[in-house]
Short mmCIF file of C-alpha atoms in Angstrom, two decimals:
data_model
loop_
_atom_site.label_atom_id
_atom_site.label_comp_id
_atom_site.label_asym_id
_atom_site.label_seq_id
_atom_site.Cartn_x
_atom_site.Cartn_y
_atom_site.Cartn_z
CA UNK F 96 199.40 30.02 33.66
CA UNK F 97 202.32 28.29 32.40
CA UNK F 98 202.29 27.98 28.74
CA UNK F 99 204.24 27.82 25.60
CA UNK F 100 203.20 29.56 22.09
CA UNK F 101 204.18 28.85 18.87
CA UNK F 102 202.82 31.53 16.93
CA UNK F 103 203.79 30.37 13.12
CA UNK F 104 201.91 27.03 12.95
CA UNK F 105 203.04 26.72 9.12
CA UNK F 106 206.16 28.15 7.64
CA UNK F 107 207.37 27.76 4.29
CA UNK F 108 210.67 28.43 2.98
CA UNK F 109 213.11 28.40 0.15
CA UNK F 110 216.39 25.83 0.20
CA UNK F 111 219.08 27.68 1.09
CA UNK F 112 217.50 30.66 2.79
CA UNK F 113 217.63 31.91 6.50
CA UNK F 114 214.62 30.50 8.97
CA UNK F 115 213.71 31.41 12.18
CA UNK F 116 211.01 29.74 14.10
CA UNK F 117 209.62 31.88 16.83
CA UNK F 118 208.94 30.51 20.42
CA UNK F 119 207.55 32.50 23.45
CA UNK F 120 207.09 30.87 26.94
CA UNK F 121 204.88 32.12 30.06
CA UNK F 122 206.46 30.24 33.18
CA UNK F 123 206.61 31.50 36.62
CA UNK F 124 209.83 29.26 37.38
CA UNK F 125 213.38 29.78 36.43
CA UNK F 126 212.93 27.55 32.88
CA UNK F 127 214.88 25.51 30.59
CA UNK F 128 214.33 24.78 26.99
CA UNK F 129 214.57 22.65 24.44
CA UNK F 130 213.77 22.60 20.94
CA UNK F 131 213.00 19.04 19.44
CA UNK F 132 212.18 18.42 15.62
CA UNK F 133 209.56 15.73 14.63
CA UNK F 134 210.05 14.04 10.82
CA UNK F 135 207.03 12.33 9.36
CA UNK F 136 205.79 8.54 11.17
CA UNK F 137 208.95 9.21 13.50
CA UNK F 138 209.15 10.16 16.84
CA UNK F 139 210.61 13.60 18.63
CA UNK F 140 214.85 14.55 18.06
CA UNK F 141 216.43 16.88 20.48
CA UNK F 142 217.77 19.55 18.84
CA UNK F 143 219.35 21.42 21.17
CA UNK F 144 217.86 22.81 25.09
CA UNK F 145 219.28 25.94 27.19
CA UNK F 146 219.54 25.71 31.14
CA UNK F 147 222.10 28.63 31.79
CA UNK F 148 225.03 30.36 30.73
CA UNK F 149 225.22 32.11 27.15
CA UNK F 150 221.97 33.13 25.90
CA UNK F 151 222.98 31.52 22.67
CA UNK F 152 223.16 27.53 22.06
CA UNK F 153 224.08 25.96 19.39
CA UNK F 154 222.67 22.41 18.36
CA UNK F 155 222.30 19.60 15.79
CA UNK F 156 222.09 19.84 12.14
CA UNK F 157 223.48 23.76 12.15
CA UNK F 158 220.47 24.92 13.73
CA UNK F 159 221.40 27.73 16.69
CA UNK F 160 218.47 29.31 19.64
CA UNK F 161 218.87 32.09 21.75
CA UNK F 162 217.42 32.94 24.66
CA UNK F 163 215.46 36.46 25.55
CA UNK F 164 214.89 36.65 29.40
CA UNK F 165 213.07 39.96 28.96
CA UNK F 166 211.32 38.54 25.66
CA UNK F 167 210.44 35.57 27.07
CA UNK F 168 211.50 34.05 23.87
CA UNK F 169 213.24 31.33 22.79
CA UNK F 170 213.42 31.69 18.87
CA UNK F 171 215.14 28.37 16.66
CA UNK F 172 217.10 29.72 13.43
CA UNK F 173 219.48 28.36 10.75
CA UNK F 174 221.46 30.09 8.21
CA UNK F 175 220.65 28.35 5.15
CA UNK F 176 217.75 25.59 5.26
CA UNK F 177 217.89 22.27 3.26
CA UNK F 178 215.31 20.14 1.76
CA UNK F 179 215.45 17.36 4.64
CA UNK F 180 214.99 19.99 7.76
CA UNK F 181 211.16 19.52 5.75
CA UNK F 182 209.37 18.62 9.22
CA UNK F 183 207.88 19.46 12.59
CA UNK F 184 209.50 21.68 15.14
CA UNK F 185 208.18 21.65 18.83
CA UNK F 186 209.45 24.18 21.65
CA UNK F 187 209.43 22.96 25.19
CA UNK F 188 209.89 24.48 28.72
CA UNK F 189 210.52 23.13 32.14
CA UNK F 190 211.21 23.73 35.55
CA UNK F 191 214.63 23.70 36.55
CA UNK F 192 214.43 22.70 39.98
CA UNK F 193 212.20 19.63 38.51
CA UNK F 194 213.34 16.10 37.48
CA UNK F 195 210.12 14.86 36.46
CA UNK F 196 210.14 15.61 32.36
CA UNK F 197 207.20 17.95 32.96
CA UNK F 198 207.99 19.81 29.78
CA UNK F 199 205.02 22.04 28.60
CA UNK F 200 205.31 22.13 24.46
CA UNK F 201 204.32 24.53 21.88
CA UNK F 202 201.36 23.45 19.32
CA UNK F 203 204.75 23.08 16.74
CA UNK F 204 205.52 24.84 13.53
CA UNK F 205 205.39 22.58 9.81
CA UNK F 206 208.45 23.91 7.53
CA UNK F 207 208.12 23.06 4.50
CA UNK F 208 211.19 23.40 2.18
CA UNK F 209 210.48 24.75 -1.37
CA UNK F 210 213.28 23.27 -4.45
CA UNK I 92 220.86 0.27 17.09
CA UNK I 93 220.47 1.72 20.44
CA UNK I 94 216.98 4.06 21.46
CA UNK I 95 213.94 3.31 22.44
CA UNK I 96 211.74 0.48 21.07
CA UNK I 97 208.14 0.91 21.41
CA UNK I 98 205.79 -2.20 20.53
CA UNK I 99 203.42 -1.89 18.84
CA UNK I 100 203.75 0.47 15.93
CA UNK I 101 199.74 0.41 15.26
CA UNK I 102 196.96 -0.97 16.98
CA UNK I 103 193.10 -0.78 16.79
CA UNK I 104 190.76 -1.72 19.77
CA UNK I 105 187.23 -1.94 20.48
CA UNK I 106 185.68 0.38 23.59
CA UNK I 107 186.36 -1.38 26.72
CA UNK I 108 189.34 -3.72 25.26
CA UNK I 109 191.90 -3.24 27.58
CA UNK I 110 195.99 -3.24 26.10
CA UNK I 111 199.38 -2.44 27.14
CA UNK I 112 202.30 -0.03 25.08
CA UNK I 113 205.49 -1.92 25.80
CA UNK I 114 209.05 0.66 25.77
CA UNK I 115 212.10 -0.68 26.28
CA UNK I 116 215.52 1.55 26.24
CA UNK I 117 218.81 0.52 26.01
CA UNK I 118 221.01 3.90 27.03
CA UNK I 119 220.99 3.35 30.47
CA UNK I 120 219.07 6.51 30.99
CA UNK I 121 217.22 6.69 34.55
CA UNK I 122 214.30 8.93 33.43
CA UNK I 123 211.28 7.50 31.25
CA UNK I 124 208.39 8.97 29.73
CA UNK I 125 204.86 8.24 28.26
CA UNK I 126 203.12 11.35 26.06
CA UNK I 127 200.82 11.29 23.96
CA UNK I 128 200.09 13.35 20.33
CA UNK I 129 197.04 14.81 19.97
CA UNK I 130 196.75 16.99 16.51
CA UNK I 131 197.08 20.42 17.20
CA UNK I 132 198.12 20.16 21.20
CA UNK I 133 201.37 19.26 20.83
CA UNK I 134 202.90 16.78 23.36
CA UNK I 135 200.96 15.97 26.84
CA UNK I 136 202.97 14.01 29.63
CA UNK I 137 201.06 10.92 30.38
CA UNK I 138 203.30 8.89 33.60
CA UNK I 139 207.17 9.51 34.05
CA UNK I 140 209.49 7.31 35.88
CA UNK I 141 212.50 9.26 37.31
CA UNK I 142 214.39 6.15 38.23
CA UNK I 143 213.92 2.73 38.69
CA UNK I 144 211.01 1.72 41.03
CA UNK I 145 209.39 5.27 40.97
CA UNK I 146 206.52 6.27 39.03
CA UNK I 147 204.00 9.57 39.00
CA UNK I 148 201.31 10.92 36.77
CA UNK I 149 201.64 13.88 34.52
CA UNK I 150 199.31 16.10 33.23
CA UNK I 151 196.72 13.90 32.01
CA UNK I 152 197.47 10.05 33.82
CA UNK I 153 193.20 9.48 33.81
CA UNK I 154 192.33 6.18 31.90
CA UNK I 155 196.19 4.63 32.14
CA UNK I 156 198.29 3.02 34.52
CA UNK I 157 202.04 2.43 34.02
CA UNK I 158 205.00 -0.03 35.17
CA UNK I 159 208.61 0.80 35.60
CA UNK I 160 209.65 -2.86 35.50
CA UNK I 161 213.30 -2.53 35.11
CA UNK I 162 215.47 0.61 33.99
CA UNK I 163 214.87 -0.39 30.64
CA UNK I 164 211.25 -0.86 30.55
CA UNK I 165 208.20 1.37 31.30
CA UNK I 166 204.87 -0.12 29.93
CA UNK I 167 201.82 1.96 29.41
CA UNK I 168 198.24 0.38 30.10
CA UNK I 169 194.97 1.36 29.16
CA UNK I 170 192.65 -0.89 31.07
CA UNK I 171 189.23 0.23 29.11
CA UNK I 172 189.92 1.73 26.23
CA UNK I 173 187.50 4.55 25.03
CA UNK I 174 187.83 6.88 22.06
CA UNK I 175 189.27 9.62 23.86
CA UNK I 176 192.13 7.61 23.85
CA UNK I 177 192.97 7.50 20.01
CA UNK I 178 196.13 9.22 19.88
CA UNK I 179 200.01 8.59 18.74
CA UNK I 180 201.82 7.70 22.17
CA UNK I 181 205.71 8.48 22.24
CA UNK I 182 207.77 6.59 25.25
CA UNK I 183 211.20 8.69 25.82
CA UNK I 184 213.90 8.02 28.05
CA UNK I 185 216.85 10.77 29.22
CA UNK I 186 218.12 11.85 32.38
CA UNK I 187 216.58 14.20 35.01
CA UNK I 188 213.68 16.17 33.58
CA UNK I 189 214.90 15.86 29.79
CA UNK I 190 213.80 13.38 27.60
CA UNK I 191 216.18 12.98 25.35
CA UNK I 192 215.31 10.08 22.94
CA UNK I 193 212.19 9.25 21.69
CA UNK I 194 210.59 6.12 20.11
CA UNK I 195 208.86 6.13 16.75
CA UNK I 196 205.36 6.31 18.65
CA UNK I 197 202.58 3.71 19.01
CA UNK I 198 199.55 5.07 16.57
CA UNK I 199 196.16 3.86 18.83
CA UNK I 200 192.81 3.84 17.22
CA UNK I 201 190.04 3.37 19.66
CA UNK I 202 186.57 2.72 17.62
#
């Protein structure tokens, strides 16, 4: 079954410390991925997605993914967080030979940013 | 500013009222999508509209309908509304199998 698992559903962290949400995908297609970020009463923000080429991607805001065929992962990380990257984070995965937007997301992860 | 405008922000109905979620985008994008939020399940594809004219259910289309009535529009309707319903619904536009840009979400309360 295709799915997508976000294992941390809550995450705090300090400002200016490393973070690294995790991501694992089960998908029987080749996949591409995307990582969007959700802030409170707003709606989804790509961040950044992966559909070939070097494992590692870098995004908005200073945030970086990288890609682990034999993992299955897909894991979102910044060097040094900041009080406003406070929100949701959602991974996705689709189907690359599909144009229809059938992404399958994660439950998401809450980071909370501690002064 | 350009995006996706989804009207309206809130809205409460009875069981049985019927309604439609208006989206309109202005980035030229080909691709539109309805989801909808349910706490703890993350994002669930509703309709999509690859291009103009073209139209196809997702993984759970039961209880709507939708209308790609120009590239900039793609309207969501629930005909009879029942609770099951009450969700936040996101409309996104973007090109071939990404949506890209996202609206600030409809918040539905079905009572």
């Amino acid at each position: 079954a295709q799915s997508v698992t976000q294992p941390d559903i809550h995450i705090t962290v300090s400002e200016g410390a490393s973070l690294e949400l995790r991501c694992n995908y089960s998908y029987g297609a080749t996949p591409y991925l995307f990582w969007y970020v959700q802030s409170p009463g707003q709606g989804l923000q790509l961040l950044l997605k992966y559909f070939s080429g070097d494992t590692l991607v870098q995004g908005i805001k200073g945030f970086e993914a990288e890609f682990k065929r034999s993992q299955s992962s897909f894991n979102l990380r910044k060097p040094s967080v900041h009080w406003s990257d406070a929100a949701e984070y959602f991974c996705a995965v689709g189907a690359q030979e599909s144009n229809t937007g059938k992404l399958i997301f994660g439950q998401g992860t809450t980071l909370q940013v501690k002064p | 500013n350009a995006g996706v405008t989804q009207t309206p922000k809130f809205q409460v109905l009875k069981t049985g009222q019927s309604m439609t979620l208006q989206c309109a985008q202005d980035m030229n994008h080909n691709s539109m999508y309805w989801y909808r939020q349910d706490p703890g399940m993350g994002l669930r594809l509703i309709y999509y509209s690859a291009s103009e004219g073209t139209t196809d259910k997702g993984e759970v289309p039961n209880g709507y309908n939708v209308s790609r009535l120009n590239k900039r529009e793609f309207s969501l309707r629930l005909e009879s509304a029942a609770p099951s319903q009450t969700s936040v619904y996101f409309c996104a536009s973007g090109f071939r199998g990404q949506p890209q840009h996202f609206g600030d979400g409809t918040r539905l309360s079905i009572l």
